[in-house]
Amino acid sequence: MPTVLITGCDTGLGREFARQYAADGYRVFATFLDPAKAANASDLAGNVEALSLDVTDHAAISELAARLSGEPIDIVVSNAGIGHPHKPFGQMDYPHWRRVLETNLIGPMKIAESFADHVARSDLRLMAFVSSRMGSVNLNLTGGAYAYRTSKAGLNMMIRSLAVDLAPRRICVMALHPGWAATEPGGRVPVEESVAGMRGVLHRAGPHHSGSFVTYHDQLLPW
């Protein structure tokens, strides 16, 4: 069966990605920010290896890539991210903004650079990044959420560039919108449904989908 690497498996979408892929027989490398949660991930049944990783720690990412150097990885799911609190204009928390950019944008780029060789050696050759429609410039009609929006808009641009740069290696790179998943108060899309939908998008993806920005129910979003 294929192999998948998933970041941000402590809770929510990442945890569900790991659970669903493992249940379908995939070999899963699941990374956790909290080492204690990685150590207690025995509830993830199947072929799951729990690993501690902070995506803002570039040395740790390089070390993990070296540790897995002999492993072809069919799918990389870059899911780790932070959002709240959304400070309004005039009350910006700039240290928090920098942390959001480090986690949501720069960390995923380091993941892409570090694991491109692993993906290129696989059969499926997929890199998926959990983005958000809040990163769409065209769809921003309500303003606010500066830190989160800019991190996801930057992520989307990064994905478009990766799609071009990795095309010679036949790696498909996609941005996925999970919907307003029930990982936070008010979320309406069940986590299981969101992840199943995103997995379906990836299952149907081919080289011609590279550089796409797609919802969990397989609808294209404007940049």
PDB file of C-alpha atoms in Angstrom:
ATOM      1  CA  MET A   1       0.000   0.000   0.000  1.00  0.00           C
ATOM      2  CA  PRO A   2       1.075   3.631  -0.460  1.00  0.00           C
ATOM      3  CA  THR A   3       2.845   5.701   2.180  1.00  0.00           C
ATOM      4  CA  VAL A   4       1.622   9.071   3.478  1.00  0.00           C
ATOM      5  CA  LEU A   5       3.313  11.703   5.643  1.00  0.00           C
ATOM      6  CA  ILE A   6       0.922  13.971   7.561  1.00  0.00           C
ATOM      7  CA  THR A   7       1.916  16.988   9.677  1.00  0.00           C
ATOM      8  CA  GLY A   8      -0.101  18.347  12.567  1.00  0.00           C
ATOM      9  CA  CYS A   9      -1.763  15.154  13.809  1.00  0.00           C
ATOM     10  CA  ASP A  10      -2.259  16.322  17.396  1.00  0.00           C
ATOM     11  CA  THR A  11      -5.952  17.052  16.866  1.00  0.00           C
ATOM     12  CA  GLY A  12      -8.618  17.770  14.272  1.00  0.00           C
ATOM     13  CA  LEU A  13      -7.965  17.348  10.577  1.00  0.00           C
ATOM     14  CA  GLY A  14      -4.468  15.920  10.897  1.00  0.00           C
ATOM     15  CA  ARG A  15      -5.551  13.293  13.383  1.00  0.00           C
ATOM     16  CA  GLU A  16      -8.469  12.325  11.128  1.00  0.00           C
ATOM     17  CA  PHE A  17      -6.244  12.152   8.043  1.00  0.00           C
ATOM     18  CA  ALA A  18      -3.995   9.729   9.927  1.00  0.00           C
ATOM     19  CA  ARG A  19      -6.945   7.669  11.172  1.00  0.00           C
ATOM     20  CA  GLN A  20      -8.603   7.375   7.751  1.00  0.00           C
ATOM     21  CA  TYR A  21      -5.447   6.601   5.798  1.00  0.00           C
ATOM     22  CA  ALA A  22      -4.376   3.998   8.352  1.00  0.00           C
ATOM     23  CA  ALA A  23      -7.833   2.424   8.308  1.00  0.00           C
ATOM     24  CA  ASP A  24      -7.512   2.040   4.530  1.00  0.00           C
ATOM     25  CA  GLY A  25      -4.210   0.214   4.888  1.00  0.00           C
ATOM     26  CA  TYR A  26      -1.771   3.021   4.100  1.00  0.00           C
ATOM     27  CA  ARG A  27       1.556   3.211   5.839  1.00  0.00           C
ATOM     28  CA  VAL A  28       1.297   6.460   7.812  1.00  0.00           C
ATOM     29  CA  PHE A  29       4.009   8.743   9.156  1.00  0.00           C
ATOM     30  CA  ALA A  30       2.038  11.012  11.509  1.00  0.00           C
ATOM     31  CA  THR A  31       3.824  14.015  13.008  1.00  0.00           C
ATOM     32  CA  PHE A  32       2.820  15.652  16.263  1.00  0.00           C
ATOM     33  CA  LEU A  33       3.816  19.012  17.731  1.00  0.00           C
ATOM     34  CA  ASP A  34       3.329  17.629  21.246  1.00  0.00           C
ATOM     35  CA  PRO A  35       5.742  14.716  21.912  1.00  0.00           C
ATOM     36  CA  ALA A  36       3.386  13.432  24.613  1.00  0.00           C
ATOM     37  CA  LYS A  37       0.593  13.071  22.074  1.00  0.00           C
ATOM     38  CA  ALA A  38       2.959  11.306  19.703  1.00  0.00           C
ATOM     39  CA  ALA A  39       3.905   8.894  22.480  1.00  0.00           C
ATOM     40  CA  ASN A  40       0.229   8.212  23.238  1.00  0.00           C
ATOM     41  CA  ALA A  41      -1.003   7.750  19.670  1.00  0.00           C
ATOM     42  CA  SER A  42      -1.766   4.076  20.181  1.00  0.00           C
ATOM     43  CA  ASP A  43      -5.426   4.744  19.382  1.00  0.00           C
ATOM     44  CA  LEU A  44      -4.434   5.201  15.741  1.00  0.00           C
ATOM     45  CA  ALA A  45      -4.881   1.620  14.615  1.00  0.00           C
ATOM     46  CA  GLY A  46      -2.915   0.308  11.665  1.00  0.00           C
ATOM     47  CA  ASN A  47       0.540   0.866  10.252  1.00  0.00           C
ATOM     48  CA  VAL A  48       1.171   4.244  11.907  1.00  0.00           C
ATOM     49  CA  GLU A  49       4.501   5.647  13.053  1.00  0.00           C
ATOM     50  CA  ALA A  50       4.020   8.628  15.361  1.00  0.00           C
ATOM     51  CA  LEU A  51       6.788  11.226  15.156  1.00  0.00           C
ATOM     52  CA  SER A  52       7.418  14.469  17.029  1.00  0.00           C
ATOM     53  CA  LEU A  53       7.838  17.507  14.765  1.00  0.00           C
ATOM     54  CA  ASP A  54       7.499  21.259  15.053  1.00  0.00           C
ATOM     55  CA  VAL A  55       7.205  22.584  11.491  1.00  0.00           C
ATOM     56  CA  THR A  56       8.857  25.848  12.560  1.00  0.00           C
ATOM     57  CA  ASP A  57      11.994  23.875  13.513  1.00  0.00           C
ATOM     58  CA  HIS A  58      13.803  23.568  10.190  1.00  0.00           C
ATOM     59  CA  ALA A  59      16.633  21.504  11.602  1.00  0.00           C
ATOM     60  CA  ALA A  60      14.097  18.971  12.888  1.00  0.00           C
ATOM     61  CA  ILE A  61      12.446  18.795   9.448  1.00  0.00           C
ATOM     62  CA  SER A  62      15.824  18.152   7.826  1.00  0.00           C
ATOM     63  CA  GLU A  63      16.602  15.476  10.400  1.00  0.00           C
ATOM     64  CA  LEU A  64      13.280  13.729   9.763  1.00  0.00           C
ATOM     65  CA  ALA A  65      13.831  13.841   5.993  1.00  0.00           C
ATOM     66  CA  ALA A  66      17.257  12.293   6.468  1.00  0.00           C
ATOM     67  CA  ARG A  67      15.827   9.632   8.767  1.00  0.00           C
ATOM     68  CA  LEU A  68      13.276   8.714   6.082  1.00  0.00           C
ATOM     69  CA  SER A  69      15.722   9.100   3.194  1.00  0.00           C
ATOM     70  CA  GLY A  70      15.163   5.564   1.938  1.00  0.00           C
ATOM     71  CA  GLU A  71      11.374   5.833   2.009  1.00  0.00           C
ATOM     72  CA  PRO A  72       9.322   6.693  -1.084  1.00  0.00           C
ATOM     73  CA  ILE A  73       6.420   8.823   0.185  1.00  0.00           C
ATOM     74  CA  ASP A  74       3.379   8.772  -2.092  1.00  0.00           C
ATOM     75  CA  ILE A  75       1.476  11.613  -0.437  1.00  0.00           C
ATOM     76  CA  VAL A  76       2.636  14.480   1.753  1.00  0.00           C
ATOM     77  CA  VAL A  77      -0.242  16.185   3.568  1.00  0.00           C
ATOM     78  CA  SER A  78       0.995  19.485   5.003  1.00  0.00           C
ATOM     79  CA  ASN A  79      -1.736  20.144   7.535  1.00  0.00           C
ATOM     80  CA  ALA A  80      -0.035  21.758  10.548  1.00  0.00           C
ATOM     81  CA  GLY A  81      -1.239  25.314  11.028  1.00  0.00           C
ATOM     82  CA  ILE A  82      -2.529  27.951  13.434  1.00  0.00           C
ATOM     83  CA  GLY A  83      -5.091  30.708  13.111  1.00  0.00           C
ATOM     84  CA  HIS A  84      -6.729  32.292  16.128  1.00  0.00           C
ATOM     85  CA  PRO A  85      -6.885  34.848  17.562  1.00  0.00           C
ATOM     86  CA  HIS A  86      -7.898  37.103  14.668  1.00  0.00           C
ATOM     87  CA  LYS A  87      -6.941  40.585  15.856  1.00  0.00           C
ATOM     88  CA  PRO A  88      -8.795  43.532  14.231  1.00  0.00           C
ATOM     89  CA  PHE A  89      -7.132  46.429  12.446  1.00  0.00           C
ATOM     90  CA  GLY A  90      -5.502  48.721  14.978  1.00  0.00           C
ATOM     91  CA  GLN A  91      -4.900  45.910  17.476  1.00  0.00           C
ATOM     92  CA  MET A  92      -2.466  43.695  15.587  1.00  0.00           C
ATOM     93  CA  ASP A  93      -0.369  41.224  17.558  1.00  0.00           C
ATOM     94  CA  TYR A  94       2.765  41.284  15.416  1.00  0.00           C
ATOM     95  CA  PRO A  95       4.682  38.529  17.228  1.00  0.00           C
ATOM     96  CA  HIS A  96       1.652  36.270  16.719  1.00  0.00           C
ATOM     97  CA  TRP A  97       1.534  37.240  13.026  1.00  0.00           C
ATOM     98  CA  ARG A  98       5.162  36.188  12.607  1.00  0.00           C
ATOM     99  CA  ARG A  99       4.410  32.872  14.338  1.00  0.00           C
ATOM    100  CA  VAL A 100       1.451  32.291  12.004  1.00  0.00           C
ATOM    101  CA  LEU A 101       3.618  32.934   8.947  1.00  0.00           C
ATOM    102  CA  GLU A 102       6.351  30.640  10.269  1.00  0.00           C
ATOM    103  CA  THR A 103       3.825  27.847  10.856  1.00  0.00           C
ATOM    104  CA  ASN A 104       1.386  28.232   7.954  1.00  0.00           C
ATOM    105  CA  LEU A 105       3.720  29.363   5.172  1.00  0.00           C
ATOM    106  CA  ILE A 106       7.432  28.971   5.804  1.00  0.00           C
ATOM    107  CA  GLY A 107       7.152  25.597   7.549  1.00  0.00           C
ATOM    108  CA  PRO A 108       5.204  24.040   4.653  1.00  0.00           C
ATOM    109  CA  MET A 109       7.817  25.331   2.211  1.00  0.00           C
ATOM    110  CA  LYS A 110      10.544  23.624   4.228  1.00  0.00           C
ATOM    111  CA  ILE A 111       8.470  20.426   4.234  1.00  0.00           C
ATOM    112  CA  ALA A 112       8.139  20.644   0.443  1.00  0.00           C
ATOM    113  CA  GLU A 113      11.866  21.165  -0.092  1.00  0.00           C
ATOM    114  CA  SER A 114      12.840  18.453   2.367  1.00  0.00           C
ATOM    115  CA  PHE A 115      10.490  15.740   1.071  1.00  0.00           C
ATOM    116  CA  ALA A 116      10.350  16.416  -2.681  1.00  0.00           C
ATOM    117  CA  ASP A 117      12.910  13.671  -3.321  1.00  0.00           C
ATOM    118  CA  HIS A 118      10.898  11.164  -1.278  1.00  0.00           C
ATOM    119  CA  VAL A 119       7.730  12.005  -3.223  1.00  0.00           C
ATOM    120  CA  ALA A 120       9.486  11.894  -6.594  1.00  0.00           C
ATOM    121  CA  ARG A 121      10.533   8.301  -5.880  1.00  0.00           C
ATOM    122  CA  SER A 122       6.944   7.180  -5.186  1.00  0.00           C
ATOM    123  CA  ASP A 123       4.146   5.971  -7.425  1.00  0.00           C
ATOM    124  CA  LEU A 124       1.476   8.568  -6.599  1.00  0.00           C
ATOM    125  CA  ARG A 125       3.676  11.697  -6.346  1.00  0.00           C
ATOM    126  CA  LEU A 126       1.264  13.976  -4.493  1.00  0.00           C
ATOM    127  CA  MET A 127       1.847  16.990  -2.260  1.00  0.00           C
ATOM    128  CA  ALA A 128      -1.268  18.434  -0.607  1.00  0.00           C
ATOM    129  CA  PHE A 129      -1.382  21.586   1.500  1.00  0.00           C
ATOM    130  CA  VAL A 130      -4.367  22.384   3.706  1.00  0.00           C
ATOM    131  CA  SER A 131      -5.180  25.978   2.804  1.00  0.00           C
ATOM    132  CA  SER A 132      -8.381  27.999   3.257  1.00  0.00           C
ATOM    133  CA  ARG A 133     -10.771  30.068   1.184  1.00  0.00           C
ATOM    134  CA  MET A 134      -9.794  32.856   3.598  1.00  0.00           C
ATOM    135  CA  GLY A 135      -6.565  32.978   1.604  1.00  0.00           C
ATOM    136  CA  SER A 136      -8.443  33.777  -1.606  1.00  0.00           C
ATOM    137  CA  VAL A 137      -7.928  37.395  -2.658  1.00  0.00           C
ATOM    138  CA  ASN A 138     -11.015  37.320  -4.888  1.00  0.00           C
ATOM    139  CA  LEU A 139     -13.276  35.993  -2.138  1.00  0.00           C
ATOM    140  CA  ASN A 140     -12.192  38.424   0.576  1.00  0.00           C
ATOM    141  CA  LEU A 141     -15.283  40.587   0.990  1.00  0.00           C
ATOM    142  CA  THR A 142     -15.251  40.896   4.778  1.00  0.00           C
ATOM    143  CA  GLY A 143     -11.700  41.978   5.625  1.00  0.00           C
ATOM    144  CA  GLY A 144      -9.984  41.256   8.920  1.00  0.00           C
ATOM    145  CA  ALA A 145      -8.066  38.113   9.956  1.00  0.00           C
ATOM    146  CA  TYR A 146      -4.880  39.676   8.600  1.00  0.00           C
ATOM    147  CA  ALA A 147      -2.409  37.150   9.970  1.00  0.00           C
ATOM    148  CA  TYR A 148      -4.359  34.081   8.888  1.00  0.00           C
ATOM    149  CA  ARG A 149      -5.433  35.439   5.500  1.00  0.00           C
ATOM    150  CA  THR A 150      -1.931  36.537   4.508  1.00  0.00           C
ATOM    151  CA  SER A 151      -0.431  33.225   5.593  1.00  0.00           C
ATOM    152  CA  LYS A 152      -2.867  31.248   3.445  1.00  0.00           C
ATOM    153  CA  ALA A 153      -2.644  33.658   0.489  1.00  0.00           C
ATOM    154  CA  GLY A 154       1.129  33.245   0.633  1.00  0.00           C
ATOM    155  CA  LEU A 155       0.726  29.481   0.875  1.00  0.00           C
ATOM    156  CA  ASN A 156      -1.449  29.506  -2.242  1.00  0.00           C
ATOM    157  CA  MET A 157       1.164  31.435  -4.206  1.00  0.00           C
ATOM    158  CA  MET A 158       3.830  29.040  -2.965  1.00  0.00           C
ATOM    159  CA  ILE A 159       1.744  26.105  -4.229  1.00  0.00           C
ATOM    160  CA  ARG A 160       1.397  27.677  -7.678  1.00  0.00           C
ATOM    161  CA  SER A 161       5.179  28.072  -7.880  1.00  0.00           C
ATOM    162  CA  LEU A 162       5.790  24.543  -6.618  1.00  0.00           C
ATOM    163  CA  ALA A 163       3.451  23.179  -9.278  1.00  0.00           C
ATOM    164  CA  VAL A 164       5.665  24.762 -11.937  1.00  0.00           C
ATOM    165  CA  ASP A 165       8.998  23.868 -10.358  1.00  0.00           C
ATOM    166  CA  LEU A 166       8.065  20.255  -9.569  1.00  0.00           C
ATOM    167  CA  ALA A 167       6.312  19.521 -12.874  1.00  0.00           C
ATOM    168  CA  PRO A 168       9.478  18.039 -14.438  1.00  0.00           C
ATOM    169  CA  ARG A 169       9.459  15.494 -11.598  1.00  0.00           C
ATOM    170  CA  ARG A 170       5.775  14.743 -12.228  1.00  0.00           C
ATOM    171  CA  ILE A 171       4.761  15.788  -8.704  1.00  0.00           C
ATOM    172  CA  CYS A 172       1.176  17.025  -8.379  1.00  0.00           C
ATOM    173  CA  VAL A 173       0.844  19.899  -5.895  1.00  0.00           C
ATOM    174  CA  MET A 174      -2.582  20.992  -4.627  1.00  0.00           C
ATOM    175  CA  ALA A 175      -4.151  23.480  -2.215  1.00  0.00           C
ATOM    176  CA  LEU A 176      -7.138  22.067  -0.330  1.00  0.00           C
ATOM    177  CA  HIS A 177      -9.898  23.985   1.434  1.00  0.00           C
ATOM    178  CA  PRO A 178     -11.372  21.802   4.211  1.00  0.00           C
ATOM    179  CA  GLY A 179     -14.555  23.822   4.603  1.00  0.00           C
ATOM    180  CA  TRP A 180     -15.507  25.376   7.931  1.00  0.00           C
ATOM    181  CA  ALA A 181     -14.638  22.178   9.724  1.00  0.00           C
ATOM    182  CA  ALA A 182     -15.873  21.470  13.233  1.00  0.00           C
ATOM    183  CA  THR A 183     -12.402  21.899  14.690  1.00  0.00           C
ATOM    184  CA  GLU A 184     -13.416  25.228  16.217  1.00  0.00           C
ATOM    185  CA  PRO A 185     -16.582  26.791  17.659  1.00  0.00           C
ATOM    186  CA  GLY A 186     -19.179  27.306  14.959  1.00  0.00           C
ATOM    187  CA  GLY A 187     -17.604  24.887  12.501  1.00  0.00           C
ATOM    188  CA  ARG A 188     -20.290  23.209  10.421  1.00  0.00           C
ATOM    189  CA  VAL A 189     -18.524  20.490   8.443  1.00  0.00           C
ATOM    190  CA  PRO A 190     -17.877  17.283  10.396  1.00  0.00           C
ATOM    191  CA  VAL A 191     -14.164  16.539  10.520  1.00  0.00           C
ATOM    192  CA  GLU A 192     -14.730  13.044   9.127  1.00  0.00           C
ATOM    193  CA  GLU A 193     -16.628  14.462   6.131  1.00  0.00           C
ATOM    194  CA  SER A 194     -14.031  17.156   5.464  1.00  0.00           C
ATOM    195  CA  VAL A 195     -11.120  14.727   5.485  1.00  0.00           C
ATOM    196  CA  ALA A 196     -12.965  12.089   3.442  1.00  0.00           C
ATOM    197  CA  GLY A 197     -13.727  14.765   0.860  1.00  0.00           C
ATOM    198  CA  MET A 198     -10.144  15.988   0.658  1.00  0.00           C
ATOM    199  CA  ARG A 199      -8.903  12.417   0.372  1.00  0.00           C
ATOM    200  CA  GLY A 200     -11.328  11.882  -2.485  1.00  0.00           C
ATOM    201  CA  VAL A 201      -9.929  14.935  -4.267  1.00  0.00           C
ATOM    202  CA  LEU A 202      -6.416  13.547  -3.902  1.00  0.00           C
ATOM    203  CA  HIS A 203      -7.486  10.080  -5.013  1.00  0.00           C
ATOM    204  CA  ARG A 204      -8.819  11.530  -8.269  1.00  0.00           C
ATOM    205  CA  ALA A 205      -5.897  13.904  -8.831  1.00  0.00           C
ATOM    206  CA  GLY A 206      -3.537  13.643 -11.770  1.00  0.00           C
ATOM    207  CA  PRO A 207      -0.688  15.767 -13.135  1.00  0.00           C
ATOM    208  CA  HIS A 208      -3.152  18.109 -14.872  1.00  0.00           C
ATOM    209  CA  HIS A 209      -4.600  19.058 -11.458  1.00  0.00           C
ATOM    210  CA  SER A 210      -1.276  20.387 -10.190  1.00  0.00           C
ATOM    211  CA  GLY A 211      -1.492  23.984  -9.017  1.00  0.00           C
ATOM    212  CA  SER A 212      -5.234  23.743  -8.280  1.00  0.00           C
ATOM    213  CA  PHE A 213      -7.075  25.276  -5.308  1.00  0.00           C
ATOM    214  CA  VAL A 214      -9.945  22.905  -4.522  1.00  0.00           C
ATOM    215  CA  THR A 215     -12.605  22.527  -1.824  1.00  0.00           C
ATOM    216  CA  TYR A 216     -13.204  19.315   0.058  1.00  0.00           C
ATOM    217  CA  HIS A 217     -16.226  18.725  -2.189  1.00  0.00           C
ATOM    218  CA  ASP A 218     -14.077  19.073  -5.310  1.00  0.00           C
ATOM    219  CA  GLN A 219     -14.972  22.583  -6.451  1.00  0.00           C
ATOM    220  CA  LEU A 220     -12.328  24.936  -7.811  1.00  0.00           C
ATOM    221  CA  LEU A 221     -11.784  28.136  -5.856  1.00  0.00           C
ATOM    222  CA  PRO A 222     -10.512  31.448  -7.264  1.00  0.00           C
ATOM    223  CA  TRP A 223      -7.120  32.634  -6.121  1.00  0.00           C
TER     224      TRP A 223
END
